[in-house]
C-alpha positions as protocol buffer text, in pm:
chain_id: "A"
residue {
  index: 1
  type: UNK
  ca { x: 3473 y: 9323 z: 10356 }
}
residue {
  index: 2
  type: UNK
  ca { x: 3230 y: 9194 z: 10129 }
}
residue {
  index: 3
  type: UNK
  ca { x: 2923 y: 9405 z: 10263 }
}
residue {
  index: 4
  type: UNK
  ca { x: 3171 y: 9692 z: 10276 }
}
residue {
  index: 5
  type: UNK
  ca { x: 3236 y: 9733 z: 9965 }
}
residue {
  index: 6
  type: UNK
  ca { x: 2875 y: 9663 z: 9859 }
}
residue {
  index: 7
  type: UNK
  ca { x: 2740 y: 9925 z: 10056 }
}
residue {
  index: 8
  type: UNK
  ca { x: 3025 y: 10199 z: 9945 }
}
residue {
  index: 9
  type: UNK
  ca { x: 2945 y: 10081 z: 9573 }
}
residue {
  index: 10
  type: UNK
  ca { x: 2603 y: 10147 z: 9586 }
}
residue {
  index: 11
  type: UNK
  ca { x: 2647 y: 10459 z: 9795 }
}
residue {
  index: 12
  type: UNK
  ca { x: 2840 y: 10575 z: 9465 }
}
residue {
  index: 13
  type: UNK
  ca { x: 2560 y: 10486 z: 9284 }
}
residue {
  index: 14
  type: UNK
  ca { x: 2300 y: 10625 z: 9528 }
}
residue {
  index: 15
  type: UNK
  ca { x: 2521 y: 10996 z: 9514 }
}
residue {
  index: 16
  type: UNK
  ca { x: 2756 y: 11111 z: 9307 }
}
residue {
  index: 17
  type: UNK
  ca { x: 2829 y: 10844 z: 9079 }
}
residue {
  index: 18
  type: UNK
  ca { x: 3168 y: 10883 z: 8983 }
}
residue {
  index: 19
  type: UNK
  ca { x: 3302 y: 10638 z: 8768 }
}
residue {
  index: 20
  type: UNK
  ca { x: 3627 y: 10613 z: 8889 }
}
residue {
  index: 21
  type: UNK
  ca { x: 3503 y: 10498 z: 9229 }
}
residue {
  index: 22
  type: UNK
  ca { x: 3311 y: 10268 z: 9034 }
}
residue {
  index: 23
  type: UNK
  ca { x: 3634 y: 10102 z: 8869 }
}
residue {
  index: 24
  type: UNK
  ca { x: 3798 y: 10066 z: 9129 }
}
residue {
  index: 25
  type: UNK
  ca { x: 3511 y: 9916 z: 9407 }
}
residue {
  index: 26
  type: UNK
  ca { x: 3358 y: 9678 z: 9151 }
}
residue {
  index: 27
  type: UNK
  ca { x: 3652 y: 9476 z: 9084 }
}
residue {
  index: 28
  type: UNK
  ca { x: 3730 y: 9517 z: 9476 }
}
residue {
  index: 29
  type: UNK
  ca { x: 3386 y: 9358 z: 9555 }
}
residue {
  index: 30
  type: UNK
  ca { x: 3442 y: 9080 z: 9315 }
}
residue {
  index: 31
  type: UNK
  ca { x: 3705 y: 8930 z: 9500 }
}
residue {
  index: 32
  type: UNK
  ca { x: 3551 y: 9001 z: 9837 }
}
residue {
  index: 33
  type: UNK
  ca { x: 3290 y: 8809 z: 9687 }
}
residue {
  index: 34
  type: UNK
  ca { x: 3443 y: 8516 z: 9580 }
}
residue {
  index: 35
  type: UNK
  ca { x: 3720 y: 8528 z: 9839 }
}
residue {
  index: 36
  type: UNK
  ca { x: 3388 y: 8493 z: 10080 }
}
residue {
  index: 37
  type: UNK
  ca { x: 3253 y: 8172 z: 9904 }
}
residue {
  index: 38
  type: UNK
  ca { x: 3636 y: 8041 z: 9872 }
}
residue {
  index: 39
  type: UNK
  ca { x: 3623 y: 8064 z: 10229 }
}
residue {
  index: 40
  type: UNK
  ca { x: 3319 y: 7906 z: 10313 }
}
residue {
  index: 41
  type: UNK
  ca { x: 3399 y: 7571 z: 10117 }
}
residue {
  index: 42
  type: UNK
  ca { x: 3700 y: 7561 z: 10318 }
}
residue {
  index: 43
  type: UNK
  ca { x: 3599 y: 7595 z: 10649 }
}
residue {
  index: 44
  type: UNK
  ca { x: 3227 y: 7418 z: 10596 }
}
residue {
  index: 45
  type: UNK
  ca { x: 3344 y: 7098 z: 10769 }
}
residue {
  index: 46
  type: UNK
  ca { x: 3073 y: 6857 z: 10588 }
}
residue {
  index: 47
  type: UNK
  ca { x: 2808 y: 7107 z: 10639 }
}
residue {
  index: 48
  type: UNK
  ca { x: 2655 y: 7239 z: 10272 }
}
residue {
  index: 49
  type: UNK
  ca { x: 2460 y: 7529 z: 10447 }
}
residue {
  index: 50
  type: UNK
  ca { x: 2778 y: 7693 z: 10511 }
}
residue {
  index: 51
  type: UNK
  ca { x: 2886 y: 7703 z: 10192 }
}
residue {
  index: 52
  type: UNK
  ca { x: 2523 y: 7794 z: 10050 }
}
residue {
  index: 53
  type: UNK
  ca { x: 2482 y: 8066 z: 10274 }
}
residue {
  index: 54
  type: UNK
  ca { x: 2793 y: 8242 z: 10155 }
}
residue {
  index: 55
  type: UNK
  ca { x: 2671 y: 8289 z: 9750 }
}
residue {
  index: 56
  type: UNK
  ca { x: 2436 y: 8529 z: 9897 }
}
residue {
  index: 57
  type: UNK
  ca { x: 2546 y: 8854 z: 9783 }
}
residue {
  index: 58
  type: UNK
  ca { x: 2590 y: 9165 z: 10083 }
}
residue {
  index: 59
  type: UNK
  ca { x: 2537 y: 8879 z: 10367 }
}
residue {
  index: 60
  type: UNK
  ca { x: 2644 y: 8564 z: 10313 }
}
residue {
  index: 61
  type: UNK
  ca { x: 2950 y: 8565 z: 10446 }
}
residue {
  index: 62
  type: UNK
  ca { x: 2837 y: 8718 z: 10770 }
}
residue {
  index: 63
  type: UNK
  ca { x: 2569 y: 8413 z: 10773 }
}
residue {
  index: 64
  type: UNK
  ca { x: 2819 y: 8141 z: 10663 }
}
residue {
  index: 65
  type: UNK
  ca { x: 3026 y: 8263 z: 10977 }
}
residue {
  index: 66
  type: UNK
  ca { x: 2792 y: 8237 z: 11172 }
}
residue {
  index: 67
  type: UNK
  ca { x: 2677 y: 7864 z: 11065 }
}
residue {
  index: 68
  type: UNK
  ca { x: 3054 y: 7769 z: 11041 }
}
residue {
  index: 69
  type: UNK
  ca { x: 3092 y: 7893 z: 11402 }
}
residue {
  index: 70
  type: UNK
  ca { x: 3055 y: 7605 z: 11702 }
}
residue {
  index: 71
  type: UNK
  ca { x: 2800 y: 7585 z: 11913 }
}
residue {
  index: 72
  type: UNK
  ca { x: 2845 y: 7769 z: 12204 }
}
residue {
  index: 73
  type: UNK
  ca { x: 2767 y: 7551 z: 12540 }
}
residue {
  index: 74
  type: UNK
  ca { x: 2532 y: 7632 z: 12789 }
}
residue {
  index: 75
  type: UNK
  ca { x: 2327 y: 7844 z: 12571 }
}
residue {
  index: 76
  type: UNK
  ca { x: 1946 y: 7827 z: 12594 }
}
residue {
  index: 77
  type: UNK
  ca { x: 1906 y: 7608 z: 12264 }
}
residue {
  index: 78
  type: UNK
  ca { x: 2115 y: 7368 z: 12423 }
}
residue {
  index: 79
  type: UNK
  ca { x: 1925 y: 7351 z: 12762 }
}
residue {
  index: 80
  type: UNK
  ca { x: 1594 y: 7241 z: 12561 }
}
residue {
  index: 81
  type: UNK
  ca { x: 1725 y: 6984 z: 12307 }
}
């Protein structure tokens, strides 16, 4: 949701600029963005990068799912270590 709203804001921007989009999809991404971080604390299980990874603005949260995500077994990283 986060990078949705991101990339519709600065579409906006980027085109026709009109400020009512802009009231509404700033305080939109806001929470996105700090639902996203809110998230990441909770699920980080221990792990800081999780957490870290999420105050990246646009992709953080799709890299803090990512590192909050298990393992998966049998995977080629796993063969090797």
């Amino acid at each position: 949701m986060e990078l949705t709203t991101l990339v519709l804001m600065l579409g906006n921007i980027v085109t026709v600029h009109q400020p009512q989009v802009s009231q509404v999809l700033g305080p939109v991404h806001g929470l996105a963005y700090t639902a996203t971080v809110i998230a990441a604390v909770l699920v980080m299980g221990g792990r800081h990068r999780t957490w870290l990874l999420a105050l990246i603005p646009g992709i953080g949260g799709l890299l803090a799912a990512r590192a909050a995500s298990p393992v998966r077994q049998g995977t080629e990283r796993d063969r090797w270590h």
